[in-house]
Amino acid sequence: MIIDLSFFLSIIPYLLEGVKITLEVSLISFIIGFIVSSIITPVRIFLKMPFTLPINTYVELIRGTPVLVQLFIIYFGLPSIGIYFDPLWAGIIALGINSGAYQAEIFRSSIKSIPESQYLSAESLGMNNLQIYRYVIFPQAIRIAIPALINELVTLVKESSLVSIIGVADLMRKGEYIVASTFRAFEVYLIVAAIYFIMCYILSSMSHRIEALLKIPGYERS
């Protein structure tokens, strides 16, 4: 089937309105996840049981359950105990909490890759654990984690399509509206998929460029 160019051009402006929401949900969720992971990572690294038990439980539970279930718990489950979120913020919070667990693992592995000599050198200068993390470890971990963090952002862009299920007018939801009114599912969803691909491809390309710029170990020019 050949896509009707006039139909394509007529729906693009409408779909781009959904792209704005998709990017908004993805970026805010990523920032929430980044903040969460930045707070819990030093606790996991520098403290021992039982202080790390709640955090480790959070990370394992989130990584071990589907994000769709987490979204439903926040949007449909929490109102039963008097906590309400509108669809947009329910989606952002669910994806942000989910991303926080994955980003925490990214940071943990990045920190573990930093040579122990860095810790010892910082301790010899009289730094405490918080200072070591803030001034020595965290800046290096960020640099090492950049490729994985951008991959996480790409994942969030794709997973953000789930918020359409609870009524958020993102790219996927806009496509569903068009299909409902035109019955041209193949063409519409093909265009929606192409837009998702373009967004993810741009982000992935940014990752390669940043890796090359920072000369991150393991980078191979494509």
mmCIF file of C-alpha atoms in Angstrom:
data_model
loop_
_atom_site.group_PDB
_atom_site.id
_atom_site.type_symbol
_atom_site.label_atom_id
_atom_site.label_comp_id
_atom_site.label_asym_id
_atom_site.label_seq_id
_atom_site.Cartn_x
_atom_site.Cartn_y
_atom_site.Cartn_z
ATOM 1 C CA MET A 1 0.000 0.000 0.000
ATOM 2 C CA ILE A 2 1.316 3.453 -0.943
ATOM 3 C CA ILE A 3 0.765 6.209 1.553
ATOM 4 C CA ASP A 4 -1.385 9.049 0.217
ATOM 5 C CA LEU A 5 0.917 12.092 0.367
ATOM 6 C CA SER A 6 -1.958 14.542 0.810
ATOM 7 C CA PHE A 7 -3.299 12.478 3.715
ATOM 8 C CA PHE A 8 0.188 12.301 5.212
ATOM 9 C CA LEU A 9 0.622 16.077 5.038
ATOM 10 C CA SER A 10 -2.816 16.682 6.505
ATOM 11 C CA ILE A 11 -2.240 14.644 9.674
ATOM 12 C CA ILE A 12 1.362 15.606 10.402
ATOM 13 C CA PRO A 13 0.522 18.900 12.220
ATOM 14 C CA TYR A 14 -1.939 17.032 14.431
ATOM 15 C CA LEU A 15 0.585 14.284 15.198
ATOM 16 C CA LEU A 16 3.267 16.859 16.007
ATOM 17 C CA GLU A 17 1.040 18.138 18.812
ATOM 18 C CA GLY A 18 1.317 14.650 20.269
ATOM 19 C CA VAL A 19 5.092 14.648 19.749
ATOM 20 C CA LYS A 20 5.310 17.659 22.070
ATOM 21 C CA ILE A 21 3.515 15.733 24.821
ATOM 22 C CA THR A 22 5.604 12.610 24.195
ATOM 23 C CA LEU A 23 8.848 14.568 24.579
ATOM 24 C CA GLU A 24 7.517 16.384 27.633
ATOM 25 C CA VAL A 25 6.583 13.122 29.357
ATOM 26 C CA SER A 26 9.894 11.494 28.422
ATOM 27 C CA LEU A 27 12.155 14.370 29.467
ATOM 28 C CA ILE A 28 10.424 15.118 32.771
ATOM 29 C CA SER A 29 10.334 11.413 33.627
ATOM 30 C CA PHE A 30 14.035 11.153 32.823
ATOM 31 C CA ILE A 31 14.842 14.125 35.062
ATOM 32 C CA ILE A 32 12.811 12.624 37.907
ATOM 33 C CA GLY A 33 14.627 9.328 37.445
ATOM 34 C CA PHE A 34 17.978 11.114 37.391
ATOM 35 C CA ILE A 35 17.228 12.926 40.656
ATOM 36 C CA VAL A 36 16.003 9.729 42.327
ATOM 37 C CA SER A 37 19.039 7.739 41.204
ATOM 38 C CA SER A 38 21.458 10.503 42.223
ATOM 39 C CA ILE A 39 20.032 10.433 45.748
ATOM 40 C CA ILE A 40 19.846 6.685 46.299
ATOM 41 C CA THR A 41 23.110 5.705 44.584
ATOM 42 C CA PRO A 42 25.469 7.033 47.307
ATOM 43 C CA VAL A 43 23.334 5.283 49.923
ATOM 44 C CA ARG A 44 23.731 1.980 48.064
ATOM 45 C CA ILE A 45 27.460 2.525 47.623
ATOM 46 C CA PHE A 46 28.549 3.828 51.027
ATOM 47 C CA LEU A 47 26.041 2.348 53.496
ATOM 48 C CA LYS A 48 25.475 -1.251 54.492
ATOM 49 C CA MET A 49 22.468 -3.326 55.445
ATOM 50 C CA PRO A 50 19.901 -2.706 56.815
ATOM 51 C CA PHE A 51 20.004 0.915 55.542
ATOM 52 C CA THR A 52 20.159 -0.187 51.920
ATOM 53 C CA LEU A 53 17.336 -2.735 52.197
ATOM 54 C CA PRO A 54 14.461 -0.343 51.276
ATOM 55 C CA ILE A 55 16.410 1.069 48.333
ATOM 56 C CA ASN A 56 17.478 -2.330 47.016
ATOM 57 C CA THR A 57 13.883 -3.530 47.384
ATOM 58 C CA TYR A 58 12.638 -0.532 45.394
ATOM 59 C CA VAL A 59 15.163 -1.126 42.615
ATOM 60 C CA GLU A 60 14.442 -4.846 42.337
ATOM 61 C CA LEU A 61 10.654 -4.446 42.509
ATOM 62 C CA ILE A 62 10.580 -1.763 39.841
ATOM 63 C CA ARG A 63 12.950 -3.633 37.530
ATOM 64 C CA GLY A 64 11.061 -6.885 38.101
ATOM 65 C CA THR A 65 7.558 -5.652 37.278
ATOM 66 C CA PRO A 66 6.072 -4.278 34.026
ATOM 67 C CA VAL A 67 5.948 -0.493 33.722
ATOM 68 C CA LEU A 68 2.321 -0.789 32.572
ATOM 69 C CA VAL A 69 1.395 -2.392 35.903
ATOM 70 C CA GLN A 70 3.205 0.402 37.738
ATOM 71 C CA LEU A 71 1.279 2.961 35.688
ATOM 72 C CA PHE A 72 -2.034 1.313 36.540
ATOM 73 C CA ILE A 73 -1.170 1.181 40.243
ATOM 74 C CA ILE A 74 -0.499 4.926 40.297
ATOM 75 C CA TYR A 75 -3.445 5.987 38.134
ATOM 76 C CA PHE A 76 -6.117 3.444 39.077
ATOM 77 C CA GLY A 77 -4.836 2.041 42.388
ATOM 78 C CA LEU A 78 -3.815 5.087 44.415
ATOM 79 C CA PRO A 79 -7.258 6.768 44.212
ATOM 80 C CA SER A 80 -8.582 3.920 46.376
ATOM 81 C CA ILE A 81 -6.472 5.325 49.233
ATOM 82 C CA GLY A 82 -7.273 8.943 48.452
ATOM 83 C CA ILE A 83 -4.306 9.848 46.234
ATOM 84 C CA TYR A 84 -5.222 11.242 42.831
ATOM 85 C CA PHE A 85 -3.161 12.279 39.819
ATOM 86 C CA ASP A 86 -4.351 13.551 36.474
ATOM 87 C CA PRO A 87 -3.411 11.266 33.549
ATOM 88 C CA LEU A 88 -0.383 13.318 32.459
ATOM 89 C CA TRP A 89 1.250 13.400 35.879
ATOM 90 C CA ALA A 90 0.330 9.804 36.633
ATOM 91 C CA GLY A 91 2.250 8.833 33.500
ATOM 92 C CA ILE A 92 5.201 11.063 34.309
ATOM 93 C CA ILE A 93 5.466 9.811 37.884
ATOM 94 C CA ALA A 94 5.173 6.154 36.875
ATOM 95 C CA LEU A 95 7.837 6.472 34.181
ATOM 96 C CA GLY A 96 10.027 8.608 36.451
ATOM 97 C CA ILE A 97 9.937 6.060 39.275
ATOM 98 C CA ASN A 98 10.638 3.286 36.793
ATOM 99 C CA SER A 99 13.521 5.171 35.203
ATOM 100 C CA GLY A 100 14.985 5.985 38.627
ATOM 101 C CA ALA A 101 15.513 2.288 39.332
ATOM 102 C CA TYR A 102 17.222 1.676 35.998
ATOM 103 C CA GLN A 103 19.346 4.806 36.243
ATOM 104 C CA ALA A 104 20.388 3.737 39.743
ATOM 105 C CA GLU A 105 21.750 0.522 38.259
ATOM 106 C CA ILE A 106 23.509 2.489 35.526
ATOM 107 C CA PHE A 107 25.210 4.704 38.097
ATOM 108 C CA ARG A 108 26.081 1.760 40.324
ATOM 109 C CA SER A 109 27.867 -0.037 37.510
ATOM 110 C CA SER A 110 29.580 3.209 36.425
ATOM 111 C CA ILE A 111 30.829 3.867 39.946
ATOM 112 C CA LYS A 112 32.032 0.308 40.331
ATOM 113 C CA SER A 113 34.154 0.792 37.208
ATOM 114 C CA ILE A 114 36.084 3.686 38.788
ATOM 115 C CA PRO A 115 39.482 2.506 40.097
ATOM 116 C CA GLU A 116 39.767 2.100 43.865
ATOM 117 C CA SER A 117 42.810 4.369 43.773
ATOM 118 C CA GLN A 118 40.429 7.292 43.220
ATOM 119 C CA TYR A 119 38.747 6.599 46.560
ATOM 120 C CA LEU A 120 42.046 6.139 48.356
ATOM 121 C CA SER A 121 43.476 9.354 46.939
ATOM 122 C CA ALA A 122 40.396 11.303 47.993
ATOM 123 C CA GLU A 123 40.520 9.818 51.495
ATOM 124 C CA SER A 124 44.188 10.768 51.794
ATOM 125 C CA LEU A 125 43.151 14.367 51.155
ATOM 126 C CA GLY A 126 40.817 14.219 54.139
ATOM 127 C CA MET A 127 37.524 13.983 52.255
ATOM 128 C CA ASN A 128 34.546 12.260 53.828
ATOM 129 C CA ASN A 129 32.261 9.893 51.903
ATOM 130 C CA LEU A 130 29.861 12.633 50.838
ATOM 131 C CA GLN A 131 32.667 14.821 49.522
ATOM 132 C CA ILE A 132 34.257 11.871 47.714
ATOM 133 C CA TYR A 133 30.969 11.098 46.001
ATOM 134 C CA ARG A 134 30.184 14.720 45.124
ATOM 135 C CA TYR A 135 33.566 15.934 43.901
ATOM 136 C CA VAL A 136 35.417 12.804 42.764
ATOM 137 C CA ILE A 137 33.146 9.868 42.019
ATOM 138 C CA PHE A 138 29.912 11.406 40.697
ATOM 139 C CA PRO A 139 31.526 13.575 37.961
ATOM 140 C CA GLN A 140 33.463 10.576 36.636
ATOM 141 C CA ALA A 141 30.441 8.275 36.904
ATOM 142 C CA ILE A 142 28.326 10.713 34.874
ATOM 143 C CA ARG A 143 30.895 10.695 32.084
ATOM 144 C CA ILE A 144 31.040 6.911 32.000
ATOM 145 C CA ALA A 145 27.251 6.570 32.252
ATOM 146 C CA ILE A 146 26.331 8.984 29.430
ATOM 147 C CA PRO A 147 25.827 6.330 26.715
ATOM 148 C CA ALA A 148 23.651 4.178 28.973
ATOM 149 C CA LEU A 149 21.713 7.219 30.207
ATOM 150 C CA ILE A 150 20.892 8.305 26.664
ATOM 151 C CA ASN A 151 19.808 4.736 25.901
ATOM 152 C CA GLU A 152 17.528 5.002 28.932
ATOM 153 C CA LEU A 153 16.075 8.217 27.511
ATOM 154 C CA VAL A 154 15.451 6.445 24.193
ATOM 155 C CA THR A 155 13.668 3.690 26.111
ATOM 156 C CA LEU A 156 11.527 6.280 27.884
ATOM 157 C CA VAL A 157 10.502 7.841 24.580
ATOM 158 C CA LYS A 158 9.229 4.440 23.437
ATOM 159 C CA GLU A 159 7.662 3.506 26.772
ATOM 160 C CA SER A 160 5.908 6.878 26.954
ATOM 161 C CA SER A 161 3.428 5.488 24.409
ATOM 162 C CA LEU A 162 1.876 3.581 27.325
ATOM 163 C CA VAL A 163 0.442 6.801 28.771
ATOM 164 C CA SER A 164 -2.002 6.850 25.852
ATOM 165 C CA ILE A 165 -3.827 4.002 27.605
ATOM 166 C CA ILE A 166 -4.900 6.336 30.430
ATOM 167 C CA GLY A 167 -5.943 9.117 28.061
ATOM 168 C CA VAL A 168 -2.849 11.291 27.680
ATOM 169 C CA ALA A 169 -2.915 12.928 24.234
ATOM 170 C CA ASP A 170 0.608 11.937 23.244
ATOM 171 C CA LEU A 171 1.781 10.873 19.794
ATOM 172 C CA MET A 172 0.290 7.400 20.116
ATOM 173 C CA ARG A 173 -3.074 8.726 21.346
ATOM 174 C CA LYS A 174 -3.231 11.269 18.543
ATOM 175 C CA GLY A 175 -2.663 8.445 16.085
ATOM 176 C CA GLU A 176 -5.490 6.467 17.671
ATOM 177 C CA TYR A 177 -7.835 9.453 17.291
ATOM 178 C CA ILE A 178 -7.001 9.696 13.583
ATOM 179 C CA VAL A 179 -7.540 5.960 13.066
ATOM 180 C CA ALA A 180 -10.916 6.175 14.819
ATOM 181 C CA SER A 181 -12.076 8.913 12.460
ATOM 182 C CA THR A 182 -10.474 7.770 9.185
ATOM 183 C CA PHE A 183 -10.195 3.958 9.574
ATOM 184 C CA ARG A 184 -6.783 4.130 7.878
ATOM 185 C CA ALA A 185 -4.914 2.208 10.564
ATOM 186 C CA PHE A 186 -2.033 0.935 8.452
ATOM 187 C CA GLU A 187 -1.018 4.341 7.136
ATOM 188 C CA VAL A 188 -1.484 6.177 10.424
ATOM 189 C CA TYR A 189 0.397 3.711 12.596
ATOM 190 C CA LEU A 190 3.163 3.490 9.998
ATOM 191 C CA ILE A 191 3.605 7.253 10.210
ATOM 192 C CA VAL A 192 3.470 7.154 14.022
ATOM 193 C CA ALA A 193 6.152 4.442 14.039
ATOM 194 C CA ALA A 194 8.292 6.522 11.671
ATOM 195 C CA ILE A 195 8.074 9.543 13.977
ATOM 196 C CA TYR A 196 9.071 7.448 16.997
ATOM 197 C CA PHE A 197 11.971 6.048 15.000
ATOM 198 C CA ILE A 198 13.161 9.532 13.998
ATOM 199 C CA MET A 199 13.085 10.749 17.614
ATOM 200 C CA CYS A 200 14.965 7.703 18.883
ATOM 201 C CA TYR A 201 17.456 7.810 16.027
ATOM 202 C CA ILE A 202 18.288 11.456 16.761
ATOM 203 C CA LEU A 203 18.858 10.654 20.433
ATOM 204 C CA SER A 204 21.021 7.633 19.597
ATOM 205 C CA SER A 205 23.084 9.742 17.189
ATOM 206 C CA MET A 206 23.582 12.302 19.949
ATOM 207 C CA SER A 207 24.889 9.519 22.165
ATOM 208 C CA HIS A 208 27.519 8.514 19.591
ATOM 209 C CA ARG A 209 28.642 12.112 19.154
ATOM 210 C CA ILE A 210 28.909 12.713 22.889
ATOM 211 C CA GLU A 211 30.877 9.495 23.329
ATOM 212 C CA ALA A 212 33.274 10.586 20.602
ATOM 213 C CA LEU A 213 33.591 14.081 22.036
ATOM 214 C CA LEU A 214 34.374 12.792 25.524
ATOM 215 C CA LYS A 215 36.435 9.881 24.156
ATOM 216 C CA ILE A 216 34.590 7.459 26.384
ATOM 217 C CA PRO A 217 36.325 4.063 26.571
ATOM 218 C CA GLY A 218 34.700 1.482 24.352
ATOM 219 C CA TYR A 219 33.477 3.990 21.787
ATOM 220 C CA GLU A 220 33.738 2.871 18.198
ATOM 221 C CA ARG A 221 33.082 5.263 15.369
ATOM 222 C CA SER A 222 30.299 3.980 13.168
#
